[in-house]
Amino acid sequence: MLIKQTKEPILAVLQQYWGYKSFLPLQEETISSILENKDSLTVLPTGGGKSLCFQLPALLKEGLTVVISPLISLMKDQVDNLKDMGIASCYLNSSLSFEQQNSEIEQIRKEEVKLLYISPERLQNERTIDLLQSVRLSSFVIDEAHCISHWGHDFRESYRNLWMIKKRFKAPHLKGSKRFIPVDKSIGVHAFTATATKKVQLDILVQLKLPDPDIHIGQVDRPNLTYRVIPRHQILKQLRGIIAKHTNEAGIIYCLRRKDVDSVSAALTKSGIDNVGYHAGMSDEERYRAQESFAREEVNIIVATIAFGMGIDRSNIRFIGHAGRPKSIEHYQQETGRAGRDGLPAFCYMFYGGGDYRLWSFFAEDSSEREVMIKKLRTIYNFCTQPQCRHKVLVNYFGQDYGKHSCDACDYCLNELDMVDDTLLVGQKVLSCVVKVRQENYGFGLGYVVNVLKGKLTEKIESMGHDNLSTFGIMQTESEVFIRHMVEQLVGQGFLFRDKEFLTLSVTGSGKQLLSGAVSPVLAKPLLPAKKKKIARMAGKINDEEWAEIDQELFQILRDKRTELARKKGVQAYIIFSDKSLRDMAAKKPVTKEAFLDIYGVGENKLRSYSNIFIKVVKDYG
Ligand code: ADP
């Protein structure tokens, strides 16, 4: 037994409020640290159940748990969720009127709430400090703790000063508490994040001044996500293709630039695909409206730049499409991480092209962290161009071993990639061509090299006399798309170097090893139409299995009822019930209260609030 306090009352609370029967990995350990007032850092992937780790002990401990949260929308959703489960909680932020704020402060003073959500800026305000020093506190939670670190992906200045918590707040002697916490002991601080490399983890601990914390690092792997990485050809056609596979399901299409968001969004609308756009160039009002309509399930597709970020907690996002390559593996993990938060299968499609690298390195130009950014760009480019298990690469990047031989959830392991047979020979043909065309201080770009290999007699090739080279036309039986794809992969795998300014190619140190036959590249052929069709069929099959026991028609009706209730209450749909709960209902078709309590995610409050309504839907359906 991991939790020293008897486990029964904890499990009873889990069932009573959340309607869950057991813990997810590391939840018990984290709950234990919080109950013991030990500082802690917990890294659990999106969908790993972080909120419950601090919300449940907040109920069991005396005093107020203060949660530092970066965004107003996240605070509202979390508090709506807690209230819907019957847990007294509130937030303090600028979205509240003066009267509402006073009323919340009054409740905090009277110690009537168990959880308070505030921003890091607000916490550092002297009036907030006075307020919190006047009540009994149980612990501090720092959500999205990676914002503390420069090395993370969403650095925020005000997170940097959170070490003040240890200095300004003490854990009180909790009268009547079964556990003794000495007077004056500093308060427990608990940091949570989904994505943190070792460097970021260490930075969080140093910045918060936590000398001896409990550390809980979960598996970064998201087994319910299937990754596919695809060269970009006709992006609109490719995007329409993935959207068609996910009718009636929610998805985010990420674009690199604002103007791409505008054009992709308009083109999809023109094809009859209902969607909203989102980027930082839009007014606050427009952005708010877009986010709200997506969150409230009025629209299923959002086309966005990465400005559409942390505030998304719609739990039933079934697919993410990247119209361009993200700027780092961290970003990719974070952006794809928004899919399948409810634990159900979800799909990630990344469409990449050589131009993405140029775009990002152009942005990196003025950055003080240029070297770090370029290194990260190379790593993700390699991720795209080196066929191998995608889950394994992602997990290894975050410093963990991937135990399994095959993930069965990426294009490589699902055998969707057509591998080139004699990769050494192909690699040598390309590299020797690059060597041959290159002059001392003068090189050629990808298009030129492709033409020479293909044996295409252009004016330039003729004027350079490169049609006389032995490599001219050495790959003439292959298509241009094929040759281009080979060159791109050889760049991504580090055998060729592409100059950032002139885009000329040259052979690297490992390229020389390849030429001597000491190492071989791993090369996949571009996807052929027949193979694409097969993959589309396979994706269909995965869906069929997923829905085997579930009455899909009933599921849609339950979903409509949920949307109606959410709209009436002014909360997000998932706060009423997650898709997982609705699927469970559509499979088990409960018609008694007892049967309803057995549905995934139904606790006592949900039973009271919703059983009559949803049982009626099931009965009416027949
Ligand atoms: P995170 O914040 O780590 O992304 P959430 O707190 O949103 O994850 O939890 C993801 C989903 O898992 C939510 O629907 C949550 O209610 C559910 N969940 C959390 N803990 C459990 C549990 N012990 N058993 C079943 N489902 C759980």
PDB file of C-alpha atoms and ligand atoms in Angstrom, residues 14 18 20-24 27 44-52 341-342 578 600, ligand 1:
ATOM      1  CA  LEU A  14     -12.453   8.812  -5.376  1.00  0.00           C
ATOM      2  CA  TRP A  18     -15.180  11.292  -9.288  1.00  0.00           C
ATOM      3  CA  TYR A  20     -13.632   6.173 -10.462  1.00  0.00           C
ATOM      4  CA  LYS A  21     -12.698   2.847  -8.941  1.00  0.00           C
ATOM      5  CA  SER A  22      -8.909   2.917  -8.991  1.00  0.00           C
ATOM      6  CA  PHE A  23      -5.954   5.228  -9.495  1.00  0.00           C
ATOM      7  CA  LEU A  24      -4.004   5.905 -12.651  1.00  0.00           C
ATOM      8  CA  GLN A  27      -1.626   9.308  -8.700  1.00  0.00           C
ATOM      9  CA  LEU A  44       2.597  13.168 -16.079  1.00  0.00           C
ATOM     10  CA  PRO A  45       1.514  13.296 -19.715  1.00  0.00           C
ATOM     11  CA  THR A  46      -1.642  15.067 -20.809  1.00  0.00           C
ATOM     12  CA  GLY A  47      -4.573  12.910 -19.851  1.00  0.00           C
ATOM     13  CA  GLY A  48      -2.509  11.364 -17.033  1.00  0.00           C
ATOM     14  CA  GLY A  49      -4.926  12.689 -14.417  1.00  0.00           C
ATOM     15  CA  LYS A  50      -2.865  15.443 -12.815  1.00  0.00           C
ATOM     16  CA  SER A  51      -5.789  17.520 -11.526  1.00  0.00           C
ATOM     17  CA  LEU A  52      -7.115  14.701  -9.402  1.00  0.00           C
ATOM     18  CA  ARG A 341      -7.118  13.606 -23.274  1.00  0.00           C
ATOM     19  CA  ASP A 342     -10.011  11.305 -22.439  1.00  0.00           C
ATOM     20  CA  SER A 578     -16.526  13.060 -20.928  1.00  0.00           C
ATOM     21  CA  TYR A 600     -17.397   5.547 -15.857  1.00  0.00           C
TER      22      TYR A 600
HETATM   23  P1  ADP B   1      -4.132  16.036 -17.159  1.00  0.00           P
HETATM   24  O1  ADP B   1      -4.417  17.310 -16.412  1.00  0.00           O
HETATM   25  O2  ADP B   1      -3.004  15.257 -16.605  1.00  0.00           O
HETATM   26  O3  ADP B   1      -4.028  16.243 -18.639  1.00  0.00           O
HETATM   27  P2  ADP B   1      -6.772  15.384 -16.451  1.00  0.00           P
HETATM   28  O4  ADP B   1      -6.674  15.766 -15.027  1.00  0.00           O
HETATM   29  O5  ADP B   1      -7.495  16.277 -17.403  1.00  0.00           O
HETATM   30  O6  ADP B   1      -5.344  15.077 -17.013  1.00  0.00           O
HETATM   31  O7  ADP B   1      -7.387  13.908 -16.543  1.00  0.00           O
HETATM   32  C1  ADP B   1      -7.608  13.268 -17.764  1.00  0.00           C
HETATM   33  C2  ADP B   1      -8.872  12.430 -17.700  1.00  0.00           C
HETATM   34  O8  ADP B   1      -8.643  11.277 -16.884  1.00  0.00           O
HETATM   35  C3  ADP B   1     -10.027  13.191 -17.060  1.00  0.00           C
HETATM   36  O9  ADP B   1     -11.197  12.887 -17.764  1.00  0.00           O
HETATM   37  C4  ADP B   1     -10.034  12.645 -15.666  1.00  0.00           C
HETATM   38  O10 ADP B   1     -11.302  12.764 -15.059  1.00  0.00           O
HETATM   39  C5  ADP B   1      -9.653  11.190 -15.893  1.00  0.00           C
HETATM   40  N1  ADP B   1      -9.101  10.540 -14.689  1.00  0.00           N
HETATM   41  C6  ADP B   1      -8.297  11.088 -13.749  1.00  0.00           C
HETATM   42  N2  ADP B   1      -8.022  10.193 -12.783  1.00  0.00           N
HETATM   43  C7  ADP B   1      -8.661   9.054 -13.113  1.00  0.00           C
HETATM   44  C8  ADP B   1      -8.785   7.752 -12.500  1.00  0.00           C
HETATM   45  N3  ADP B   1      -8.165   7.476 -11.368  1.00  0.00           N
HETATM   46  N4  ADP B   1      -9.531   6.822 -13.122  1.00  0.00           N
HETATM   47  C9  ADP B   1     -10.165   7.104 -14.279  1.00  0.00           C
HETATM   48  N5  ADP B   1     -10.096   8.288 -14.915  1.00  0.00           N
HETATM   49  C10 ADP B   1      -9.358   9.262 -14.343  1.00  0.00           C
END
